[in-house]
Coordinates of C-alpha atoms in Angstrom, one line a residue:
M1 CA 22.1 47.7 -108.9
K2 CA 22.0 46.6 -105.3
S3 CA 18.9 44.4 -105.8
R4 CA 20.4 42.7 -108.9
F5 CA 23.6 42.1 -106.9
T6 CA 21.9 40.4 -104.0
A7 CA 19.6 38.4 -106.3
N8 CA 22.7 37.0 -108.0
I9 CA 24.2 36.1 -104.7
L10 CA 21.1 34.2 -103.6
A11 CA 21.1 32.4 -106.8
L12 CA 24.6 31.1 -105.9
S13 CA 23.5 29.9 -102.5
T14 CA 23.5 26.3 -103.4
A15 CA 27.1 26.5 -104.6
V16 CA 28.9 28.3 -101.8
A17 CA 29.5 27.7 -98.1
F18 CA 30.5 29.5 -95.0
A19 CA 32.1 26.6 -93.3
T20 CA 34.5 23.8 -93.8
I21 CA 34.2 20.1 -92.8
S22 CA 36.5 17.5 -94.0
S23 CA 35.0 15.2 -96.6
T24 CA 38.1 13.3 -97.5
S25 CA 36.1 10.1 -97.1
V26 CA 33.8 10.9 -100.0
V27 CA 36.0 9.3 -102.7
R28 CA 36.4 6.2 -100.5
A29 CA 32.7 6.1 -100.1
E30 CA 32.1 6.4 -103.8
A31 CA 34.5 3.5 -104.4
A32 CA 32.8 1.4 -101.7
E33 CA 29.4 2.1 -103.2
A34 CA 30.6 1.1 -106.7
A35 CA 32.0 -2.1 -105.2
S36 CA 28.8 -3.0 -103.3
G37 CA 26.3 -2.3 -106.0
S38 CA 23.2 -0.7 -104.5
E39 CA 24.4 -0.5 -100.9
K40 CA 24.0 3.0 -99.5
I41 CA 27.0 4.6 -97.9
S42 CA 26.8 6.0 -94.4
L43 CA 28.4 9.4 -93.9
L44 CA 29.0 8.7 -90.2
D45 CA 30.7 5.4 -90.9
A46 CA 32.9 7.1 -93.5
A47 CA 33.6 10.3 -91.6
P48 CA 32.8 10.0 -87.9
P49 CA 33.9 13.5 -86.8
V50 CA 31.1 15.2 -88.9
L51 CA 28.4 14.8 -86.3
S52 CA 30.7 15.9 -83.4
V53 CA 31.4 19.1 -85.2
A54 CA 27.7 19.6 -86.0
L55 CA 26.7 19.1 -82.4
R56 CA 29.5 21.3 -81.0
Y57 CA 30.1 18.5 -78.5
P58 CA 33.0 15.9 -78.3
K59 CA 30.8 12.8 -78.6
Y60 CA 27.5 11.4 -79.9
Y61 CA 25.7 8.1 -79.5
S62 CA 27.2 5.3 -81.8
D63 CA 30.4 7.3 -82.5
P64 CA 32.8 4.6 -83.5
N65 CA 35.6 6.5 -81.8
T66 CA 33.8 6.1 -78.4
D67 CA 34.9 3.3 -76.1
R68 CA 32.2 0.7 -76.7
A69 CA 32.6 -0.6 -73.1
T70 CA 31.2 2.7 -71.8
V71 CA 27.8 2.3 -73.5
D72 CA 26.1 -0.1 -71.0
G73 CA 27.3 -1.7 -67.8
P74 CA 27.8 0.0 -64.4
L75 CA 26.6 3.6 -64.2
A76 CA 30.0 4.9 -63.4
Q77 CA 31.3 3.7 -66.8
R78 CA 28.5 4.9 -69.1
Q79 CA 28.8 7.6 -71.6
Y80 CA 25.0 8.2 -71.4
L81 CA 23.0 7.8 -68.2
F82 CA 20.3 5.7 -70.0
G83 CA 22.8 3.6 -71.9
S84 CA 21.4 1.7 -74.9
F85 CA 17.9 1.3 -73.6
G86 CA 18.3 -2.4 -73.6
G87 CA 19.8 -2.3 -77.1
A88 CA 17.0 -0.3 -78.7
R89 CA 19.2 2.7 -79.2
D90 CA 21.8 0.5 -81.0
R91 CA 19.1 -0.9 -83.3
L92 CA 17.9 2.6 -84.1
A93 CA 21.4 3.8 -84.7
A94 CA 22.1 0.9 -87.1
N95 CA 19.2 2.0 -89.1
G96 CA 20.3 5.6 -89.2
F97 CA 18.4 7.2 -86.3
L98 CA 20.6 8.8 -83.5
F99 CA 19.3 10.5 -80.4
S100 CA 21.4 12.7 -78.1
G101 CA 20.3 14.8 -75.1
G102 CA 21.7 16.7 -72.2
I103 CA 20.9 19.0 -69.4
T104 CA 23.2 21.8 -68.2
Q105 CA 22.7 23.5 -64.9
T106 CA 24.9 26.4 -63.8
V107 CA 25.1 28.5 -60.6
Q108 CA 27.1 31.7 -60.6
G109 CA 27.6 34.6 -58.2
V110 CA 29.6 37.8 -58.0
V111 CA 31.9 37.5 -55.0
D112 CA 33.8 40.8 -55.5
G113 CA 33.0 44.0 -57.3
A114 CA 29.8 45.1 -59.1
G115 CA 27.0 42.8 -60.0
D116 CA 23.6 41.4 -58.9
D117 CA 23.8 42.7 -55.4
G118 CA 25.7 39.6 -54.3
K119 CA 22.9 37.2 -55.3
T120 CA 23.6 33.7 -56.5
R121 CA 21.9 32.9 -59.8
F122 CA 20.8 29.5 -61.1
A123 CA 20.3 29.0 -64.9
G124 CA 19.9 25.9 -66.9
S125 CA 19.4 24.6 -70.4
A126 CA 18.4 21.4 -72.2
D127 CA 19.6 20.2 -75.7
F128 CA 18.0 17.4 -77.8
Y129 CA 19.4 16.2 -81.1
L130 CA 18.0 13.9 -83.7
G131 CA 20.4 12.8 -86.5
I132 CA 19.3 10.7 -89.4
D133 CA 22.1 9.0 -91.4
T134 CA 20.5 8.5 -94.8
G135 CA 23.0 5.9 -95.8
R136 CA 22.3 3.7 -92.7
A137 CA 18.5 4.3 -93.2
G138 CA 18.8 3.0 -96.8
W139 CA 17.5 6.2 -98.3
W140 CA 20.6 7.6 -100.2
S141 CA 24.3 7.8 -99.7
G142 CA 26.3 10.4 -97.8
G143 CA 23.4 12.4 -96.2
L144 CA 22.9 13.5 -92.6
I145 CA 19.7 15.3 -91.4
I146 CA 20.0 17.1 -88.1
A147 CA 17.3 18.6 -85.9
H148 CA 18.2 20.4 -82.7
A149 CA 15.6 21.5 -80.1
E150 CA 16.7 23.4 -77.1
G151 CA 15.4 25.5 -74.2
N152 CA 16.6 27.4 -71.2
W153 CA 15.2 28.6 -67.8
D154 CA 15.9 30.9 -64.9
V155 CA 18.0 34.1 -64.9
P156 CA 21.8 34.2 -65.4
V157 CA 24.1 36.3 -63.4
S158 CA 24.2 40.0 -64.5
G159 CA 25.3 43.4 -63.5
A160 CA 29.1 42.7 -63.5
G161 CA 29.5 45.1 -66.3
A162 CA 30.2 42.6 -69.1
L163 CA 28.6 43.3 -72.5
L164 CA 29.1 39.8 -73.7
P165 CA 27.2 37.1 -71.7
L166 CA 29.1 35.6 -68.8
N167 CA 27.3 32.3 -69.5
A168 CA 26.9 31.8 -73.3
D169 CA 24.6 28.8 -72.8
T170 CA 21.9 31.0 -71.2
I171 CA 21.3 33.0 -74.4
M172 CA 20.6 30.0 -76.6
P173 CA 18.1 29.8 -78.2
G174 CA 17.0 33.2 -76.8
E175 CA 16.3 35.1 -73.6
P176 CA 15.3 32.9 -70.7
S177 CA 12.9 31.2 -70.6
S178 CA 12.6 30.0 -74.2
F179 CA 12.3 26.8 -76.2
A180 CA 12.8 26.4 -80.0
L181 CA 13.6 24.0 -82.8
S182 CA 16.7 26.1 -83.5
E183 CA 18.3 24.0 -86.2
L184 CA 17.0 21.8 -89.0
Y185 CA 19.4 21.1 -91.9
L186 CA 21.0 18.6 -94.3
F187 CA 24.7 17.8 -94.5
Q188 CA 25.4 16.1 -97.8
A189 CA 28.7 14.6 -98.9
L190 CA 29.2 15.1 -102.7
P191 CA 31.6 13.6 -105.2
N192 CA 35.2 14.9 -105.5
D193 CA 35.5 15.9 -101.9
F194 CA 32.8 18.5 -101.9
S195 CA 30.1 18.8 -99.2
L196 CA 26.9 20.8 -98.8
I197 CA 25.0 22.2 -95.9
A198 CA 21.6 23.6 -96.4
G199 CA 18.8 24.6 -94.0
K200 CA 18.7 26.5 -90.7
F201 CA 21.9 26.0 -88.7
A202 CA 24.5 27.7 -86.4
A203 CA 27.2 28.7 -88.9
T204 CA 29.9 29.5 -86.4
A205 CA 29.9 25.9 -85.3
F206 CA 31.6 25.1 -88.6
A207 CA 33.6 28.2 -89.3
D208 CA 34.8 29.8 -86.0
T209 CA 36.4 26.7 -84.5
T210 CA 39.2 25.8 -82.1
L211 CA 40.2 22.6 -80.3
F212 CA 39.9 24.0 -76.8
A213 CA 37.5 27.0 -76.7
N214 CA 34.5 26.1 -78.9
N215 CA 31.7 24.8 -76.7
E216 CA 29.6 26.5 -74.0
R217 CA 28.5 23.2 -72.4
N218 CA 31.8 21.6 -71.5
Q219 CA 34.5 24.3 -71.9
F220 CA 34.4 28.0 -71.1
L221 CA 31.3 29.8 -70.0
Y222 CA 32.1 33.4 -71.2
E223 CA 30.8 34.1 -74.7
G224 CA 34.1 35.8 -75.6
L225 CA 35.9 32.5 -75.1
V226 CA 33.4 30.5 -77.1
N227 CA 33.0 32.6 -80.3
N228 CA 34.5 35.6 -82.0
A229 CA 32.4 38.6 -80.9
V230 CA 33.0 40.4 -84.3
L231 CA 30.7 37.8 -85.9
G232 CA 27.6 39.0 -84.0
A233 CA 26.9 41.7 -86.6
F234 CA 27.1 39.2 -89.5
V235 CA 25.5 35.9 -88.4
P236 CA 22.6 35.3 -86.0
Y237 CA 22.9 32.3 -83.6
T238 CA 21.1 30.2 -86.2
S239 CA 19.9 31.3 -89.7
W240 CA 18.9 29.9 -93.0
G241 CA 21.6 29.4 -95.6
A242 CA 23.4 27.1 -97.9
L243 CA 27.1 26.0 -97.8
V244 CA 29.6 24.1 -99.9
S245 CA 33.1 23.2 -99.0
K246 CA 35.9 21.6 -101.0
Q247 CA 38.7 19.5 -99.5
I248 CA 41.8 20.5 -101.4
N249 CA 44.0 17.9 -99.7
P250 CA 43.9 16.0 -96.5
T251 CA 44.8 19.0 -94.4
F252 CA 43.4 22.0 -96.3
S253 CA 39.9 23.0 -97.4
V254 CA 38.1 26.1 -98.7
A255 CA 34.5 27.1 -98.4
G256 CA 32.0 29.9 -99.0
A257 CA 28.4 30.6 -98.0
V258 CA 25.3 32.7 -98.1
L259 CA 23.4 33.2 -94.9
G260 CA 20.4 35.2 -93.8
N261 CA 21.3 38.1 -91.6
T262 CA 17.9 38.4 -90.0
G263 CA 15.6 36.3 -87.8
N264 CA 16.5 34.3 -84.8
A265 CA 16.4 30.7 -83.4
L266 CA 12.9 31.2 -81.8
S267 CA 11.0 31.3 -85.0
L268 CA 11.0 29.4 -88.3
G269 CA 12.3 32.6 -89.9
L270 CA 11.3 32.0 -93.5
D271 CA 9.2 35.2 -93.5
D272 CA 12.3 37.1 -92.4
L273 CA 14.4 36.1 -95.5
D274 CA 15.4 39.2 -97.4
A275 CA 17.7 39.5 -100.4
D276 CA 18.9 42.9 -99.1
E277 CA 20.0 41.4 -95.7
V278 CA 22.4 38.6 -96.3
T279 CA 25.9 37.7 -95.4
I280 CA 28.4 36.0 -97.7
G281 CA 31.7 34.6 -96.7
A282 CA 34.7 32.4 -97.4
V283 CA 36.6 30.2 -95.0
F284 CA 40.1 28.7 -95.4
D285 CA 40.8 25.9 -93.0
W286 CA 44.1 24.1 -92.3
S287 CA 44.4 21.1 -90.0
P288 CA 48.1 20.3 -89.9
T289 CA 50.0 17.8 -87.7
F290 CA 53.3 18.8 -86.3
Y291 CA 55.5 16.0 -85.0
G292 CA 52.3 13.9 -84.4
K293 CA 50.5 16.8 -82.7
P294 CA 47.2 17.9 -84.4
G295 CA 46.1 21.5 -84.8
N296 CA 43.5 23.6 -86.5
Y297 CA 43.7 27.1 -88.1
N298 CA 41.0 29.0 -90.0
V299 CA 40.6 32.4 -91.7
L300 CA 37.1 33.8 -92.4
L301 CA 36.3 36.7 -94.7
G302 CA 32.7 38.0 -94.4
Y303 CA 30.6 40.6 -96.2
S304 CA 27.1 41.7 -95.4
N305 CA 24.8 44.0 -97.4
K306 CA 22.5 44.6 -94.4
D307 CA 22.0 48.3 -93.7
V308 CA 23.7 49.3 -90.4
A309 CA 23.8 52.6 -88.6
S310 CA 26.9 54.8 -89.3
F311 CA 28.9 55.9 -86.3
D312 CA 30.7 58.5 -88.4
V313 CA 28.2 61.3 -87.5
D314 CA 28.7 65.0 -87.5
P315 CA 28.2 66.2 -83.8
R316 CA 25.8 68.8 -85.1
Y317 CA 23.3 66.1 -86.1
L318 CA 24.0 63.5 -83.4
L319 CA 21.4 64.6 -80.9
G320 CA 18.8 64.9 -83.6
E321 CA 19.4 61.3 -84.6
V322 CA 19.0 60.1 -81.0
L323 CA 15.8 62.1 -80.6
G324 CA 14.5 60.9 -84.0
E325 CA 14.3 64.3 -85.5
V326 CA 17.0 63.6 -88.0
P327 CA 17.2 60.5 -90.2
V328 CA 19.8 58.0 -89.0
I329 CA 22.7 57.8 -91.4
E330 CA 23.2 54.2 -92.6
E331 CA 25.9 52.2 -94.3
D332 CA 24.8 49.5 -96.8
D333 CA 28.0 47.4 -96.7
N334 CA 29.8 45.7 -93.9
Y335 CA 32.7 43.4 -93.8
A336 CA 35.0 41.6 -91.3
M337 CA 37.9 39.2 -91.1
T338 CA 38.5 36.6 -88.3
I339 CA 41.4 34.3 -87.6
A340 CA 41.3 31.3 -85.2
G341 CA 44.0 28.8 -84.3
S342 CA 44.7 26.0 -81.9
Q343 CA 47.5 23.5 -81.6
Y344 CA 48.3 20.6 -79.4
F345 CA 51.8 21.1 -77.9
W346 CA 51.8 17.9 -75.9
T347 CA 49.8 14.6 -76.4
N348 CA 49.8 11.3 -74.6
P349 CA 50.0 8.6 -77.3
T350 CA 49.4 5.8 -74.8
A351 CA 46.2 7.3 -73.2
R352 CA 42.7 7.4 -74.5
R353 CA 39.6 9.3 -73.4
S354 CA 36.4 7.4 -73.3
D355 CA 35.0 9.7 -76.0
G356 CA 37.9 8.9 -78.3
K357 CA 39.5 12.4 -78.3
T358 CA 43.2 13.1 -78.0
V359 CA 44.7 13.5 -74.5
G360 CA 46.9 16.5 -74.4
Y361 CA 47.0 20.3 -74.2
G362 CA 48.0 23.4 -76.2
P363 CA 47.2 27.0 -76.9
F364 CA 44.4 28.7 -78.8
F365 CA 43.7 32.2 -80.1
R366 CA 41.1 34.2 -82.0
V367 CA 41.3 37.6 -83.8
G368 CA 38.5 39.6 -85.3
L369 CA 38.6 43.0 -87.2
A370 CA 35.7 45.1 -88.6
P371 CA 35.3 48.8 -89.6
S372 CA 35.0 51.1 -86.7
D373 CA 32.5 53.5 -88.4
R374 CA 29.7 50.8 -88.5
N375 CA 30.3 48.1 -85.9
L376 CA 29.9 48.3 -82.2
I377 CA 32.7 45.7 -81.8
D378 CA 35.4 46.6 -84.3
E379 CA 38.2 44.4 -82.9
F380 CA 38.4 41.2 -80.8
Y381 CA 41.2 39.1 -79.4
S382 CA 41.3 36.0 -77.2
I383 CA 44.1 33.7 -76.2
G384 CA 44.5 30.9 -73.8
L385 CA 45.6 27.3 -73.0
G386 CA 43.4 24.3 -73.0
G387 CA 43.6 20.6 -72.3
N388 CA 41.8 17.4 -72.7
G389 CA 42.8 15.1 -69.8
G390 CA 43.5 16.3 -66.3
I391 CA 45.5 15.7 -63.2
L392 CA 46.3 12.3 -61.7
G393 CA 45.6 10.4 -64.9
R394 CA 42.0 11.6 -65.2
H395 CA 41.8 11.4 -68.9
D396 CA 38.1 12.3 -69.2
D397 CA 38.6 15.7 -67.4
N398 CA 39.3 18.9 -69.4
W399 CA 40.4 22.4 -68.4
G400 CA 41.2 25.8 -69.8
V401 CA 42.5 29.3 -68.9
G402 CA 42.0 32.2 -71.3
V403 CA 41.5 36.0 -71.6
S404 CA 39.3 37.9 -74.0
Y405 CA 39.6 41.5 -75.2
T406 CA 36.6 43.0 -76.9
G407 CA 37.3 46.4 -78.5
F408 CA 34.5 49.0 -78.9
S409 CA 34.2 51.4 -81.9
N410 CA 36.2 54.6 -81.4
D411 CA 33.7 56.4 -83.7
L412 CA 30.8 55.3 -81.5
R413 CA 32.7 56.3 -78.3
D414 CA 33.3 59.7 -79.9
N415 CA 29.6 60.1 -80.5
L416 CA 28.8 59.1 -76.9
D417 CA 31.4 61.5 -75.6
D418 CA 29.6 64.3 -77.5
L419 CA 26.5 63.2 -75.5
N420 CA 28.6 63.2 -72.2
V421 CA 28.5 59.4 -72.0
D422 CA 31.8 57.9 -71.1
V423 CA 32.7 54.4 -72.3
D424 CA 36.1 52.7 -72.1
S425 CA 37.7 51.3 -75.2
N426 CA 37.4 47.6 -74.3
E427 CA 35.9 44.9 -72.2
T428 CA 38.5 42.4 -70.8
V429 CA 37.4 39.1 -69.2
A430 CA 39.6 36.3 -68.0
E431 CA 38.3 32.8 -67.1
A432 CA 39.8 29.6 -65.8
F433 CA 37.9 26.3 -65.4
Y434 CA 38.4 22.7 -64.6
N435 CA 35.8 20.1 -65.7
V436 CA 35.7 16.9 -63.5
A437 CA 34.2 13.8 -65.2
W438 CA 32.7 11.9 -62.2
T439 CA 31.5 9.5 -64.9
P440 CA 31.6 9.8 -68.7
A441 CA 28.0 11.0 -68.4
I442 CA 28.1 13.3 -65.3
K443 CA 30.5 16.2 -65.3
T444 CA 31.0 19.2 -63.0
S445 CA 33.1 22.2 -63.9
F446 CA 34.4 24.9 -61.6
H447 CA 34.9 28.4 -63.0
V448 CA 36.4 31.7 -61.9
Q449 CA 35.9 34.8 -64.1
Y450 CA 37.4 38.3 -63.8
V451 CA 35.7 41.2 -65.5
E452 CA 37.2 44.6 -66.3
S453 CA 34.1 46.4 -67.7
A454 CA 34.0 49.1 -70.3
N455 CA 31.8 51.0 -67.9
P456 CA 34.2 53.3 -66.1
T457 CA 31.8 53.7 -63.1
L458 CA 32.1 50.0 -62.3
D459 CA 34.8 48.3 -60.4
E460 CA 36.4 45.1 -61.6
A461 CA 34.3 42.0 -60.7
T462 CA 35.1 38.4 -59.8
I463 CA 32.5 35.7 -60.5
L464 CA 32.6 32.1 -59.3
G465 CA 30.6 29.5 -61.1
L466 CA 29.7 25.8 -60.9
R467 CA 28.3 23.9 -63.9
L468 CA 26.7 20.4 -64.0
Q469 CA 26.4 18.5 -67.3
L470 CA 24.3 15.4 -67.7
D471 CA 24.3 13.3 -70.9
F472 CA 21.3 11.1 -71.5

């Protein structure tokens, strides 16, 4: 029965999606194509935000929302250090080929409390993106092919008692030092405001979104203020899958998906695909505007048929499970719900960032819930305030302050208590940062983190960090 169920789910993989991206421009694109005869329609010209969402970054080369005056010219004004390469980059972009790259270097140290014996740690990463707009290339209308290669180096700060990484960027694509082609997929606009994503991609980039806490390269460092921790049991960083979304009206969309629940970004992963280890989900996304202030809210419902260890274990058999003398009891179903929201409370209608984004600030939040008897993390909450635009009219700066609560399974804690292992009910981490844009291509952010560990033997810890971001 189970195998027939999962086979049917996989058969539907081309007709469902995990995430939601606005494709309201598809109808306009169809009309334009009909009027122009054989001319192919560019997805990026019709819906510029698509690539920004895919890259989890506020800008990309040739984005029409970006201030054109910041492409070339004096170094202090450039969005990218290398500019247009004498116009070559513009010619490639006009024919559908877009290149983006960046380097992130972070230094962190524990200045108070437990962690790393007071050492200062340096860690870095590099990201390289190739986007091919099939319309601009003259191949077919409404397609966007994305390849993402990335690597990291050195060892991040540790020992402060946090279960979730204090620097989310250092775990992508895997443990340092690693390099991988972590994403390769197609985004395709379809008629009647449908869109499809198929390939290997980071699903949370499209589903678990907020306006102010969504990117480890230019917003918060701590993983709990970048993504919802409940999703870790359901979706690897990148996985193979297929997605379809439907834009119901200009502000509301629905989606569903099938994703592999095995593998990782470091390998191609096709050999890891297993019909008995998949995640399916549905997303409801609402992007309202209140009194001219944009917002974004989404609800995600997820189900996985991957077998997971049960934490609801009779104490008489618990030690036998740990020693391998008694088979581990498993659950063959898992499910979760997450909610995320963010809303501008104030915007500056007369100001403009060089990347074209809104200048303003507002709150954000995330909530995640999952069964306690089969999930290490069974509840998750985060809340904070973020802003694009900083002090003294520095519109390209951004900042944020937030706190994250990661709740650990009471059933698991009861099991550990039977083994005389004491674990607190939650991990709480607060973080504040300010990101200074020295130029549109060179940014430095200053971070302070406070960790209250779930390990009762560790004191609270304070971590200071400095991050440099270069865009090429």
